[in-house]
Coordinates of C-alpha atoms in Angstrom, one line a residue:
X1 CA -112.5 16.9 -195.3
X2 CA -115.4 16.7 -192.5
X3 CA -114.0 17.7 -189.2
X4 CA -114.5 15.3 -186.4
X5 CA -113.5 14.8 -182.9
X6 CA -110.0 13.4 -182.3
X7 CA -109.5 10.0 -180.1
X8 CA -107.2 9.6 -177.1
X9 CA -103.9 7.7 -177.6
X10 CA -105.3 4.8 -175.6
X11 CA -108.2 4.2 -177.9
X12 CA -105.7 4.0 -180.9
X13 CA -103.0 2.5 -179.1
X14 CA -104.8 -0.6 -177.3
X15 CA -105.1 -4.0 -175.8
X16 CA -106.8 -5.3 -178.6
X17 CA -105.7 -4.6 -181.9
X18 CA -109.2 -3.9 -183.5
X19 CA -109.2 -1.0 -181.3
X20 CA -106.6 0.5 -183.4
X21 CA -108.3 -0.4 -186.7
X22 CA -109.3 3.6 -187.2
X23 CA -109.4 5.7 -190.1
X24 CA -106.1 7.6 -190.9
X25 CA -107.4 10.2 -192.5
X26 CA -109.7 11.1 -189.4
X27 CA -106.9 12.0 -187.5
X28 CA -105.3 15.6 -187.4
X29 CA -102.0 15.8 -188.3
X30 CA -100.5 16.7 -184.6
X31 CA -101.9 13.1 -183.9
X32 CA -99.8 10.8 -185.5
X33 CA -99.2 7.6 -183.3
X34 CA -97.9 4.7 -184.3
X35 CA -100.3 1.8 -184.6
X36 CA -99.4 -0.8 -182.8
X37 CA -100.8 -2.6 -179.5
X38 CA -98.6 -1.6 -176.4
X39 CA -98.8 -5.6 -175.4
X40 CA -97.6 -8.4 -177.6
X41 CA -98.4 -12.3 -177.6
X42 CA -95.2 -13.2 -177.2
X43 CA -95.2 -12.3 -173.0
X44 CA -98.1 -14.8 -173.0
X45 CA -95.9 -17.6 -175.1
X46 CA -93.0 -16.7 -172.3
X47 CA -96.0 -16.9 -169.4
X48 CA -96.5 -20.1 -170.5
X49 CA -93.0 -21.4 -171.0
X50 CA -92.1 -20.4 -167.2
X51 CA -95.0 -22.2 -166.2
X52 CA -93.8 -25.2 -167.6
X53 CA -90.5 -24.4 -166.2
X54 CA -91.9 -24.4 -163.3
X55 CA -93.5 -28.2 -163.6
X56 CA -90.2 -29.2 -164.9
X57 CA -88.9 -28.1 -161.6
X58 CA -91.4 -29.8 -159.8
X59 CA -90.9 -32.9 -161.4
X60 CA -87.4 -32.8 -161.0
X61 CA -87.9 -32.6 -157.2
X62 CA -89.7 -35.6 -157.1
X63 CA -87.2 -37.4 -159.6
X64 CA -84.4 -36.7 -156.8
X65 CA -86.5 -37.5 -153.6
X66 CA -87.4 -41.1 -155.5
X67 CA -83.4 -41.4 -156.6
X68 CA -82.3 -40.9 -152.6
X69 CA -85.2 -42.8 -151.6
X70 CA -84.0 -45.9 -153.9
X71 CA -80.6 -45.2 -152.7
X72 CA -81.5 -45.5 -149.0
X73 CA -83.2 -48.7 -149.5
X74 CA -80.3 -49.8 -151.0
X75 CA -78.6 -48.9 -148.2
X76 CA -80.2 -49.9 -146.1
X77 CA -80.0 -53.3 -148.2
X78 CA -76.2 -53.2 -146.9
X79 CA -77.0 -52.2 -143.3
X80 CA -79.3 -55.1 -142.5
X81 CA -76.3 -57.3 -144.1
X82 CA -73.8 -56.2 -141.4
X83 CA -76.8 -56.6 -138.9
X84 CA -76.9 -60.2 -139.8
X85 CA -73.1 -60.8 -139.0
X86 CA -74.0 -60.2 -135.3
X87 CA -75.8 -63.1 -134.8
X88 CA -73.4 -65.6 -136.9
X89 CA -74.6 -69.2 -137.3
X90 CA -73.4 -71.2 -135.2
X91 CA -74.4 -69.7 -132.0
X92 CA -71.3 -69.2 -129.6
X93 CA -70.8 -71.5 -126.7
X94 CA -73.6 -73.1 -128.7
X95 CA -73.4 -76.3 -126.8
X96 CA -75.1 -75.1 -123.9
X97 CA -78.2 -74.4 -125.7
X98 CA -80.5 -76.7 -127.6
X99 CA -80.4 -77.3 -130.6
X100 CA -84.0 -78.1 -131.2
X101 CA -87.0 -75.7 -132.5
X102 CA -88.4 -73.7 -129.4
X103 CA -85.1 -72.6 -127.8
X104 CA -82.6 -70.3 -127.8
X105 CA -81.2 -71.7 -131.3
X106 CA -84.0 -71.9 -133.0
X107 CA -84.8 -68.3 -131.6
X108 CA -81.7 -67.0 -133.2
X109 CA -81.7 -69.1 -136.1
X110 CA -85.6 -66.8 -136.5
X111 CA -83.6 -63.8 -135.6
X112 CA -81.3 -64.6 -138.9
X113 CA -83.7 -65.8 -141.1
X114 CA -85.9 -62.6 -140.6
X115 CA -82.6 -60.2 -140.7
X116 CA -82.1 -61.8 -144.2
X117 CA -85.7 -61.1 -145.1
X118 CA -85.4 -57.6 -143.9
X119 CA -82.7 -56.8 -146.2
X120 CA -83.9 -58.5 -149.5
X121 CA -87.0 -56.5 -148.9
X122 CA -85.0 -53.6 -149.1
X123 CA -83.0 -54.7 -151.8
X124 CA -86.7 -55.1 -153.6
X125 CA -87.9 -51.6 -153.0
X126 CA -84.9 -50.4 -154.5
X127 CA -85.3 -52.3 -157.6
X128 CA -89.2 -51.3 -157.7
X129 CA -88.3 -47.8 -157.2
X130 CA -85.5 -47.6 -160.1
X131 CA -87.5 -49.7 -162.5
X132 CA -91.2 -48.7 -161.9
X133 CA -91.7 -45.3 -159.9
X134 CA -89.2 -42.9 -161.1
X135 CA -89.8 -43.9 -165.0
X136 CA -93.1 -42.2 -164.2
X137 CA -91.3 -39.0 -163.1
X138 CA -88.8 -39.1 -165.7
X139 CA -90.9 -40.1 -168.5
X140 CA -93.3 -37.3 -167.6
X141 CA -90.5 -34.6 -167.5
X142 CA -89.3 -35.8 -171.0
X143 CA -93.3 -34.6 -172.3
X144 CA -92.8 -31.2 -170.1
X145 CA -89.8 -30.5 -172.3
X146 CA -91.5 -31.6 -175.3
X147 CA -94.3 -29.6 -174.6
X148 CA -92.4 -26.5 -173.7
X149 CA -90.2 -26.8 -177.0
X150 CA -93.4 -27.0 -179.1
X151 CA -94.7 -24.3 -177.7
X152 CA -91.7 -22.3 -178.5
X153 CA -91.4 -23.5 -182.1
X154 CA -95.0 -22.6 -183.1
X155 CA -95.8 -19.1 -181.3
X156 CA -92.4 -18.4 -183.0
X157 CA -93.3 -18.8 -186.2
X158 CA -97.0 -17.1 -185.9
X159 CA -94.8 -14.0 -184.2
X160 CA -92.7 -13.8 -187.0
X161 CA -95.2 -13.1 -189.3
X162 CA -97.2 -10.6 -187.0
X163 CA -93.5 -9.0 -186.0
X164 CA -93.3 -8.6 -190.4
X165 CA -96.7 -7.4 -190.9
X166 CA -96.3 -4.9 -188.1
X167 CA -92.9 -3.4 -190.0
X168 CA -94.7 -3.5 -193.2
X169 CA -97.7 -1.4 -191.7
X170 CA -95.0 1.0 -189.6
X171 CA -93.3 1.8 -192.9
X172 CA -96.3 3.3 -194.9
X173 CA -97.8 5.3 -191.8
X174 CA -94.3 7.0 -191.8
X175 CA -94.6 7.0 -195.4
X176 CA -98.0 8.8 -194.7
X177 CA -96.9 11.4 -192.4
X178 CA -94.1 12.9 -194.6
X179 CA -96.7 13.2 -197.7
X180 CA -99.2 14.9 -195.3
X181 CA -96.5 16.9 -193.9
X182 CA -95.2 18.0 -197.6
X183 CA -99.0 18.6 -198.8
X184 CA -99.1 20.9 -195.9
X185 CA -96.4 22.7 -196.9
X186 CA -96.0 22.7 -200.6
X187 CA -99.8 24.0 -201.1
X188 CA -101.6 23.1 -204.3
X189 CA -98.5 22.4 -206.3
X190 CA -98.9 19.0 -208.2
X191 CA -97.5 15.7 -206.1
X192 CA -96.3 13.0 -207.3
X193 CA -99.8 10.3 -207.9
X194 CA -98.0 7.3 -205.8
X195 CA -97.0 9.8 -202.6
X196 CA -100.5 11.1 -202.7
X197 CA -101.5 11.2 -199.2
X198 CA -104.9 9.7 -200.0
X199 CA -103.3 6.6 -202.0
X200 CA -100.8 6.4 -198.9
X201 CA -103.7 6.2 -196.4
X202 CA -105.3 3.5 -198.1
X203 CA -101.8 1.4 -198.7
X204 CA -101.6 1.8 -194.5
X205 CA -105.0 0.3 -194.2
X206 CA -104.3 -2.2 -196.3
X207 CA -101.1 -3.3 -194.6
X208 CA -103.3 -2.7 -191.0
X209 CA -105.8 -5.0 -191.9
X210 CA -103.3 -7.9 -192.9
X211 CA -101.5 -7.0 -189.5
X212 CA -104.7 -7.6 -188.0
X213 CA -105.2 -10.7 -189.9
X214 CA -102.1 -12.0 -188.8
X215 CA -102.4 -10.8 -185.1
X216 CA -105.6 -12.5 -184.9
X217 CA -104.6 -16.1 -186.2
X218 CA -101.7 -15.8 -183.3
X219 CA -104.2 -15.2 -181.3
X220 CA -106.4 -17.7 -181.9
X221 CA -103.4 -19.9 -181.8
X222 CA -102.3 -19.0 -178.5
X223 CA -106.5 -19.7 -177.4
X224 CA -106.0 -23.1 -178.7
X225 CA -102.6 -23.2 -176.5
X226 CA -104.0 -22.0 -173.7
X227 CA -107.0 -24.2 -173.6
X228 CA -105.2 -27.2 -173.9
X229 CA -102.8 -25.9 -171.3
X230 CA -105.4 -27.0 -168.2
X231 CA -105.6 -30.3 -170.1
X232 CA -101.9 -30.8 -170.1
X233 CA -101.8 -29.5 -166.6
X234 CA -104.8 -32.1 -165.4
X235 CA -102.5 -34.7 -166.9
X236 CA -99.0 -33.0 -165.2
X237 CA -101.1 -33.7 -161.4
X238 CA -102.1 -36.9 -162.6
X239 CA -99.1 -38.4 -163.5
X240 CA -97.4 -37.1 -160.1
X241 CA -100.6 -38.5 -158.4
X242 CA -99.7 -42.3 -160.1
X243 CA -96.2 -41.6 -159.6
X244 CA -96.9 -41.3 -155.9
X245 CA -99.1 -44.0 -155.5
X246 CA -96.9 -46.3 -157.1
X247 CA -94.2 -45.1 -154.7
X248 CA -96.6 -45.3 -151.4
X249 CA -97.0 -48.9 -152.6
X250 CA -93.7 -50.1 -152.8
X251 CA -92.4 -48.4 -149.4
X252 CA -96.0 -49.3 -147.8
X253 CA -95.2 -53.1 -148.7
X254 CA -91.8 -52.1 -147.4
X255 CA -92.3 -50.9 -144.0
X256 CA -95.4 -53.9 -144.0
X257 CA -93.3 -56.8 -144.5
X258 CA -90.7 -55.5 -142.5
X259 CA -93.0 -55.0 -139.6
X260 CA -94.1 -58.6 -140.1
X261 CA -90.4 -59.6 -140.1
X262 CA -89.8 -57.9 -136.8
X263 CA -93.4 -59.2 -135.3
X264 CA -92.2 -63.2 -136.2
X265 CA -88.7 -62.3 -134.4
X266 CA -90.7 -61.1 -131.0
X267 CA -93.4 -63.3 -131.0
X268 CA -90.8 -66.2 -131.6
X269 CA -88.9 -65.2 -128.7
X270 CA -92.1 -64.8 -126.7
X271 CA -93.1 -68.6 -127.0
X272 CA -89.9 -70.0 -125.7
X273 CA -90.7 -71.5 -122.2
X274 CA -88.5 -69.5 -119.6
X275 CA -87.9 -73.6 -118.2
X276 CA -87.6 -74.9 -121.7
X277 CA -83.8 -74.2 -122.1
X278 CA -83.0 -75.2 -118.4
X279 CA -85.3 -78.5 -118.3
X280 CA -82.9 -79.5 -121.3
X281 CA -79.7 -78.0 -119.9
X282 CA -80.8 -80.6 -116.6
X283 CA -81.3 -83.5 -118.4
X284 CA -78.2 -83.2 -120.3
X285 CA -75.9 -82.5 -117.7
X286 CA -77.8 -84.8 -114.9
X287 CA -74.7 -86.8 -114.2
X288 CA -72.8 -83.4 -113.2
X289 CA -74.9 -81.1 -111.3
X290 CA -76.2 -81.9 -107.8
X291 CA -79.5 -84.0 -107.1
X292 CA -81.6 -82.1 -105.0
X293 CA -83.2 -85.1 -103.7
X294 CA -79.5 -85.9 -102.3
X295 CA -79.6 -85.4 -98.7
X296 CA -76.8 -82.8 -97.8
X297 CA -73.2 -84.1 -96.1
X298 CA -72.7 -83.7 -92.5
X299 CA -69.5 -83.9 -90.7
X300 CA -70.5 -87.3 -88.6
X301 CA -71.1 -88.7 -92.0
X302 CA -67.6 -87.6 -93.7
X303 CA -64.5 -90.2 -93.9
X304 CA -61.0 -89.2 -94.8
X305 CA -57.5 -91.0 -94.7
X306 CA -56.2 -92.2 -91.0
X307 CA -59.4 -90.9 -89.7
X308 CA -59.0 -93.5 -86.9
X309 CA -55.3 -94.1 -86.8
X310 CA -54.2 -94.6 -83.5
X311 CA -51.9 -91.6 -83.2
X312 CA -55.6 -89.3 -83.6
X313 CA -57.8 -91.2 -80.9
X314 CA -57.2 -89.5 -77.1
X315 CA -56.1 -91.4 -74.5
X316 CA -58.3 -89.3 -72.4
X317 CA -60.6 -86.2 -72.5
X318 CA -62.6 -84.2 -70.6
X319 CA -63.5 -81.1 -68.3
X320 CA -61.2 -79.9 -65.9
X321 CA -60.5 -76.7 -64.0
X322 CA -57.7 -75.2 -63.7
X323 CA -56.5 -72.7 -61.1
X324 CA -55.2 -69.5 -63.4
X325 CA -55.1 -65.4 -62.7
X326 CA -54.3 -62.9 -60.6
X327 CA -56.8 -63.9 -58.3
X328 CA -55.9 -67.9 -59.0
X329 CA -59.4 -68.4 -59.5
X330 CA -61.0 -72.5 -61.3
X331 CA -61.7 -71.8 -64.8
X332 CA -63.2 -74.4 -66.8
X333 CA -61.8 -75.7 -69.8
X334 CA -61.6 -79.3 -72.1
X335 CA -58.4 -80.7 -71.4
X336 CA -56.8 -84.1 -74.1
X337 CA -54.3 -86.4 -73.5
X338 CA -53.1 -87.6 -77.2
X339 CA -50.8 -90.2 -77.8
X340 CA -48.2 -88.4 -78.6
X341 CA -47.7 -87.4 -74.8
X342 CA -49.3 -83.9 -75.0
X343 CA -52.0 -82.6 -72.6
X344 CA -54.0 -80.3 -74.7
X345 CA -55.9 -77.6 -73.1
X346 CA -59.0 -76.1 -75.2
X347 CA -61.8 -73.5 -75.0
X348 CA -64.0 -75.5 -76.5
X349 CA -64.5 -79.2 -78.2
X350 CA -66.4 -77.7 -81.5
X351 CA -64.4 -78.1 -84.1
X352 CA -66.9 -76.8 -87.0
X353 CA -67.2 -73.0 -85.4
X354 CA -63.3 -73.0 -84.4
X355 CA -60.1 -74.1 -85.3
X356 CA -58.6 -76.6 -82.5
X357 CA -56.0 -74.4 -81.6
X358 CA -54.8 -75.4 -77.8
X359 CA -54.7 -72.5 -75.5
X360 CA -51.7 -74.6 -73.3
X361 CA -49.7 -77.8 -74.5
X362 CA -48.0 -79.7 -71.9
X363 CA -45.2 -82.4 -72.7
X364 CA -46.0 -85.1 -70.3
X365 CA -42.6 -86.9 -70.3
X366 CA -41.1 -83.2 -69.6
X367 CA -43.0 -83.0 -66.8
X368 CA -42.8 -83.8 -63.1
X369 CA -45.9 -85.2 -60.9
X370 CA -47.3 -83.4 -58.4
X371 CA -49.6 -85.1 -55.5
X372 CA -53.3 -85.6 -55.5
X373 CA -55.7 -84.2 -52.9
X374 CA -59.2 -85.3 -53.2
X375 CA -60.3 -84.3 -56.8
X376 CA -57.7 -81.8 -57.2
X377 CA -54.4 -82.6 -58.6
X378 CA -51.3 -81.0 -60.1
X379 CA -48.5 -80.8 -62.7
X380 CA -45.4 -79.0 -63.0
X381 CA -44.3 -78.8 -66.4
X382 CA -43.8 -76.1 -68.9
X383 CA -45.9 -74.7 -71.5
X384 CA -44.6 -75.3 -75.0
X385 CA -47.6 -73.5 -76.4
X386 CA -48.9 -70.7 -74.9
X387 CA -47.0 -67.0 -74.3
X388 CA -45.3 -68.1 -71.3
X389 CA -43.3 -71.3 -73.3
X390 CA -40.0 -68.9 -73.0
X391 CA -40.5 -69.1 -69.3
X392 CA -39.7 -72.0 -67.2
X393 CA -41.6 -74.8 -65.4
X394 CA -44.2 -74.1 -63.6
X395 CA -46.6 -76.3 -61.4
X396 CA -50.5 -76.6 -62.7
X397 CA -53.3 -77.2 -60.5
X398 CA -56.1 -79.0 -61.8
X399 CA -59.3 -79.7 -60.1
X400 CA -61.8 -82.6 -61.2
X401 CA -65.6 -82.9 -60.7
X402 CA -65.4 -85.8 -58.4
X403 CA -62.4 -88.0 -56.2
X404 CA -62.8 -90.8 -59.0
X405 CA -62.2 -88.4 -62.2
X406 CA -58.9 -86.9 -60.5
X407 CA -57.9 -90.5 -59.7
X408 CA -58.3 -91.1 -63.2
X409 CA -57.0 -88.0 -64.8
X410 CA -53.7 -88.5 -62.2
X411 CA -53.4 -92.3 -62.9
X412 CA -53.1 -91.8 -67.0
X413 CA -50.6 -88.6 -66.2
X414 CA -48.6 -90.7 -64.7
X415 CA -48.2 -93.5 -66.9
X416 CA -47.3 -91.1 -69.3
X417 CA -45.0 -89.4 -67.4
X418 CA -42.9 -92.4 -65.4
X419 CA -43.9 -94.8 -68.3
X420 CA -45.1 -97.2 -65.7
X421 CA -48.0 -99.1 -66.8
X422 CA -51.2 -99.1 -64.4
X423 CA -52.9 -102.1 -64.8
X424 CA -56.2 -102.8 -65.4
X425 CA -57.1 -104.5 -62.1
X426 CA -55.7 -101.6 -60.4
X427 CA -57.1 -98.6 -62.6
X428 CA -60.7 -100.4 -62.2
X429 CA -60.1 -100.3 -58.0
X430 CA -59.3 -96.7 -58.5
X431 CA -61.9 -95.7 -60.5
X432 CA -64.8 -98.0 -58.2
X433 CA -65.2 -101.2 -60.3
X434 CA -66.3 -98.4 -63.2
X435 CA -65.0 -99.4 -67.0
X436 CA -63.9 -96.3 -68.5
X437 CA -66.3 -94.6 -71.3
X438 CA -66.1 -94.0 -74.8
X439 CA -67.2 -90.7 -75.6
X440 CA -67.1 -88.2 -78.5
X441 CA -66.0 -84.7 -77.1
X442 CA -65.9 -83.6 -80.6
X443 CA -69.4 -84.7 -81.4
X444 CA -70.2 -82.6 -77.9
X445 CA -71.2 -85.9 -75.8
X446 CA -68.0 -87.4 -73.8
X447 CA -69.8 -90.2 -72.3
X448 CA -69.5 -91.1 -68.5
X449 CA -67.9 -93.3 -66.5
X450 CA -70.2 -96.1 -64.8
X451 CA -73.3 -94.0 -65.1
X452 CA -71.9 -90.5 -63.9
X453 CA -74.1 -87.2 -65.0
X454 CA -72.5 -85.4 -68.0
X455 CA -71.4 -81.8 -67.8
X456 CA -73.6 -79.3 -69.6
X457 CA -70.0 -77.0 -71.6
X458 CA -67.7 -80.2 -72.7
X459 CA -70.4 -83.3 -72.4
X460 CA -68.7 -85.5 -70.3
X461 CA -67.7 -84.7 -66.3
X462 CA -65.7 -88.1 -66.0
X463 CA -62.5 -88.1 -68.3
X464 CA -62.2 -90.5 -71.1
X465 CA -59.4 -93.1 -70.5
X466 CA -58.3 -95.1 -73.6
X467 CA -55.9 -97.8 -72.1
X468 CA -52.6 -98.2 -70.7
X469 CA -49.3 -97.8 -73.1
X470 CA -48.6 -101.3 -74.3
X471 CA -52.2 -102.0 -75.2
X472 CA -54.1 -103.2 -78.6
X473 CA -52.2 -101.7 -82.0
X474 CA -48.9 -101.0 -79.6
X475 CA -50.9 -97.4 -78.4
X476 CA -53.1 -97.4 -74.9
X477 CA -55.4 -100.3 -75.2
X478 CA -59.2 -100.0 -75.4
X479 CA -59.0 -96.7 -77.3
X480 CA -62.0 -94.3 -76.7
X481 CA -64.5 -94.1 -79.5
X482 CA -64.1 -92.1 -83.0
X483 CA -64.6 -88.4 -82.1
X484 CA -66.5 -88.1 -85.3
X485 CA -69.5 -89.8 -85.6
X486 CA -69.8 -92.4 -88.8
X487 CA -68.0 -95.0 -89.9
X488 CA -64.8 -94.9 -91.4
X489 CA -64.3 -95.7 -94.9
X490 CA -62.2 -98.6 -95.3
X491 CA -62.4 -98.5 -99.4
X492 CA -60.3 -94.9 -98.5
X493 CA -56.9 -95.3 -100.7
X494 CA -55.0 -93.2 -98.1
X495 CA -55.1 -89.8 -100.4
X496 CA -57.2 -88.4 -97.8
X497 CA -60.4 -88.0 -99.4
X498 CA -63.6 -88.1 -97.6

């Protein structure tokens, strides 16, 4: 046999199995390898089965984000129900409100409608979701699995065949090695004709070659696999591409018709007129609320029951001073004589800032007269009113404007005090042929008597005399005028409205 040079063990044992396809009987006998590629096909079958693991995965990611997505509109569907029940039909305290289209009602009556709409669109996305997005998902994860099983059953097969080829071809060059080994050894004795090494040799190439065959058919098999593997892949992206698009198109109408459900609620709300609700709310209750054009009540206008009884109307009023303090000094104050035999003393005649509280009350009939000096005169009485009504009688002195007022103020005192009547000859001599006035010191204008100038605190410097006891309506006749201004209502039931 020619010598020649020996190969390394990575040219026999190679990638490809052509590479392998040498001559046994060209190698020396220290070289005996097995041949057989260090890397089999079936790592590429299992490359490609991960991979489409992998899509699987992928696709099963998007089958659960379009499931929660479904189950939120759904949800959602509910939510938007409960939302509704806050603005229940009918409206409370629904009566103050209009009931016609541009008010409040029909605003919330839009607010309702549009709430519904909101949740049945919702409701739809769900439904498109379950019955037209995730089909696409799960539809294409069905072909993944198909794809990955057929890929598993035919590499199987093909390997099988390569994995019994491979054994066949294993068990001859074994088979060679112990005849070559036994030549070796056993010299030129006479072998058996079937172990002869050369016979052997040829049997391993033989076995090789269909090995090869067999190898090579997987191979071109897994070619054909893996060229159709971007194609399947190209339709993997696709399919999550119109899977997608379908699902941008039902949210997108979504969140669109929802937005347009919300816009109809504001700009609703934005054309109701700010006066539209109160212009109704006017007209309905016009009967009830007050007229603006109504001029406003004063107290010379205001009437209540026995306004002008007799008992109410002074017998005389006016400014006097009285003598008072340490240092007995005039102080000016408005002094009443009512009917019921009281002289009233007052800080002022305005009723409407303060209560008519008297700062001293004298009961006339309990009281003596004193004497009358020019336009001062006095009393001595006591003081049923004031602080000092625990102490006893005590005499008053009272000073008038002018001779004529004292003589009036002394002449009614007296009448009430001895109950002797003055007449009227004799009260018009005292007071210089004068008829007595008929002031208002309430209304802040006591008139004067025959023409006299009126005082600038109380109104009035002459005193008001109403009459004499015994007079008109059994009181002091020729009462003075009403203190408050306005006539007294005589359709007034006597329930003391005004």
């Amino acid at each position: 046999m020619s010598s020649r040079t020996s190969t390394n063990d990575d040219d026999v044992v190679g990638e490809d199995t052509s590479e392998a396809c040498l001559r046994i009987d060209t190698l020396p006998s220290s070289s005996r390898v097995f041949v057989l590629p260090k890397t089999h096909l079936p790592p590429v079958t299992k490359l490609f089965s991960d991979r489409l693991t992998a899509y699987r995965g992928a696709c099963d990611y998007l089958v659960d984000y379009v499931k929660t997505t479904e189950k939120m509109q759904h949800n959602h569907a509910k939510e938007y129900e409960k939302v509704l029940k806050t603005v229940k039909n009918p409206l409370k305290e629904g009566s103050h409100f209009t009931q016609n289209i541009g008010g409040v009602a029909g605003m919330f009556d839009n607010i309702r409608t549009n709430t519904q709409g909101i949740s049945d669109v919702h409701a739809q996305t769900s439904k498109t979701l379950a019955n037209s997005v995730l089909p696409i998902f799960t539809n294409l994860d069905a072909e993944i699995k198909s794809k990955q099983k057929e890929l598993k059953k035919g590499v199987s097969k093909g390997a099988k065949l390569v994995d019994k080829t491979r054994k066949d071809t294993m068990k001859h060059v074994e088979l060679l090695g112990q005849q070559t080994a036994a030549y070796d050894s056993a010299g030129h004795s006479k072998p058996d004709p079937m172990h002869d090494p050369y016979i052997i040799q040829r049997g391993v190439t033989h076995r090789l070659g269909k090995q090869i065959h067999e190898e090579n058919e997987s191979r071109n098999d897994m070619l054909a696999v893996q060229e159709n593997f971007g194609q399947f892949e190209a339709h993997v992206i696709k399919s999550f591409q119109t899977g997608m698009g379908h699902f941008y198109q039902a949210v997108g109408n979504q969140a669109d018709q929802q937005k347009q459900l919300y816009g109809n609620m504001v700009e609703t709300t934005q054309r109701v007129d700010p006066l539209y609700e109160w212009k109704d709310f006017i007209d309905r209750n016009n009967n009830v609320l007050i007229d603006p054009s109504a001029p406003p009540r004063t107290l010379g206008t205001a009437t209540f029951a026995n306004q002008n009884h007799r008992s109410t109307q002074a017998m005389c009023q006016g400014s006097l001073e009285r003598k008072s303090g340490l240092l007995k000094k005039f102080s000016s104050s408005l002094y009443v004589i009512t009917p019921s035999k009281f002289l009233h003393e007052f800080e002022t005649d305005d009723d409407e800032k303060k209560d008519p509280t008297p700062e001293m009350s004298l009961y006339l009939p309990d009281c003596t007269m004193g004497g009358i000096n020019g336009s001062t005169f006095s009393v001595k009485g006591k003081d049923v009113k004031g602080k000092m009504h625990l102490s006893g009688a005590k005499e008053y002195e009272f000073r008038a404007r002018t001779e004529k007022d004292a003589q009036t103020w002394w002449n009614v005192i007296k009448e009430v005090v001895t109950g002797q009547q003055v007449g009227e000859k004799e009260l018009s001599q005292l007071a210089g042929g004068h008829q007595t006035a008929q002031p208002s010191a309430l209304a802040g204008a006591t008139g004067a008597m025959g023409g006299q100038q009126t005082d600038s605190k109380f109104g009035s410097e002459l005193p008001h005399h109403g009459g004499a006891p015994g007079g008109a309506e059994g009181g002091y006749g020729g009462m003075g005028a009403n203190p408050y201004s306005g006539n007294y209502d005589e359709r007034n039931d006597g329930t003391g409205r005004y």
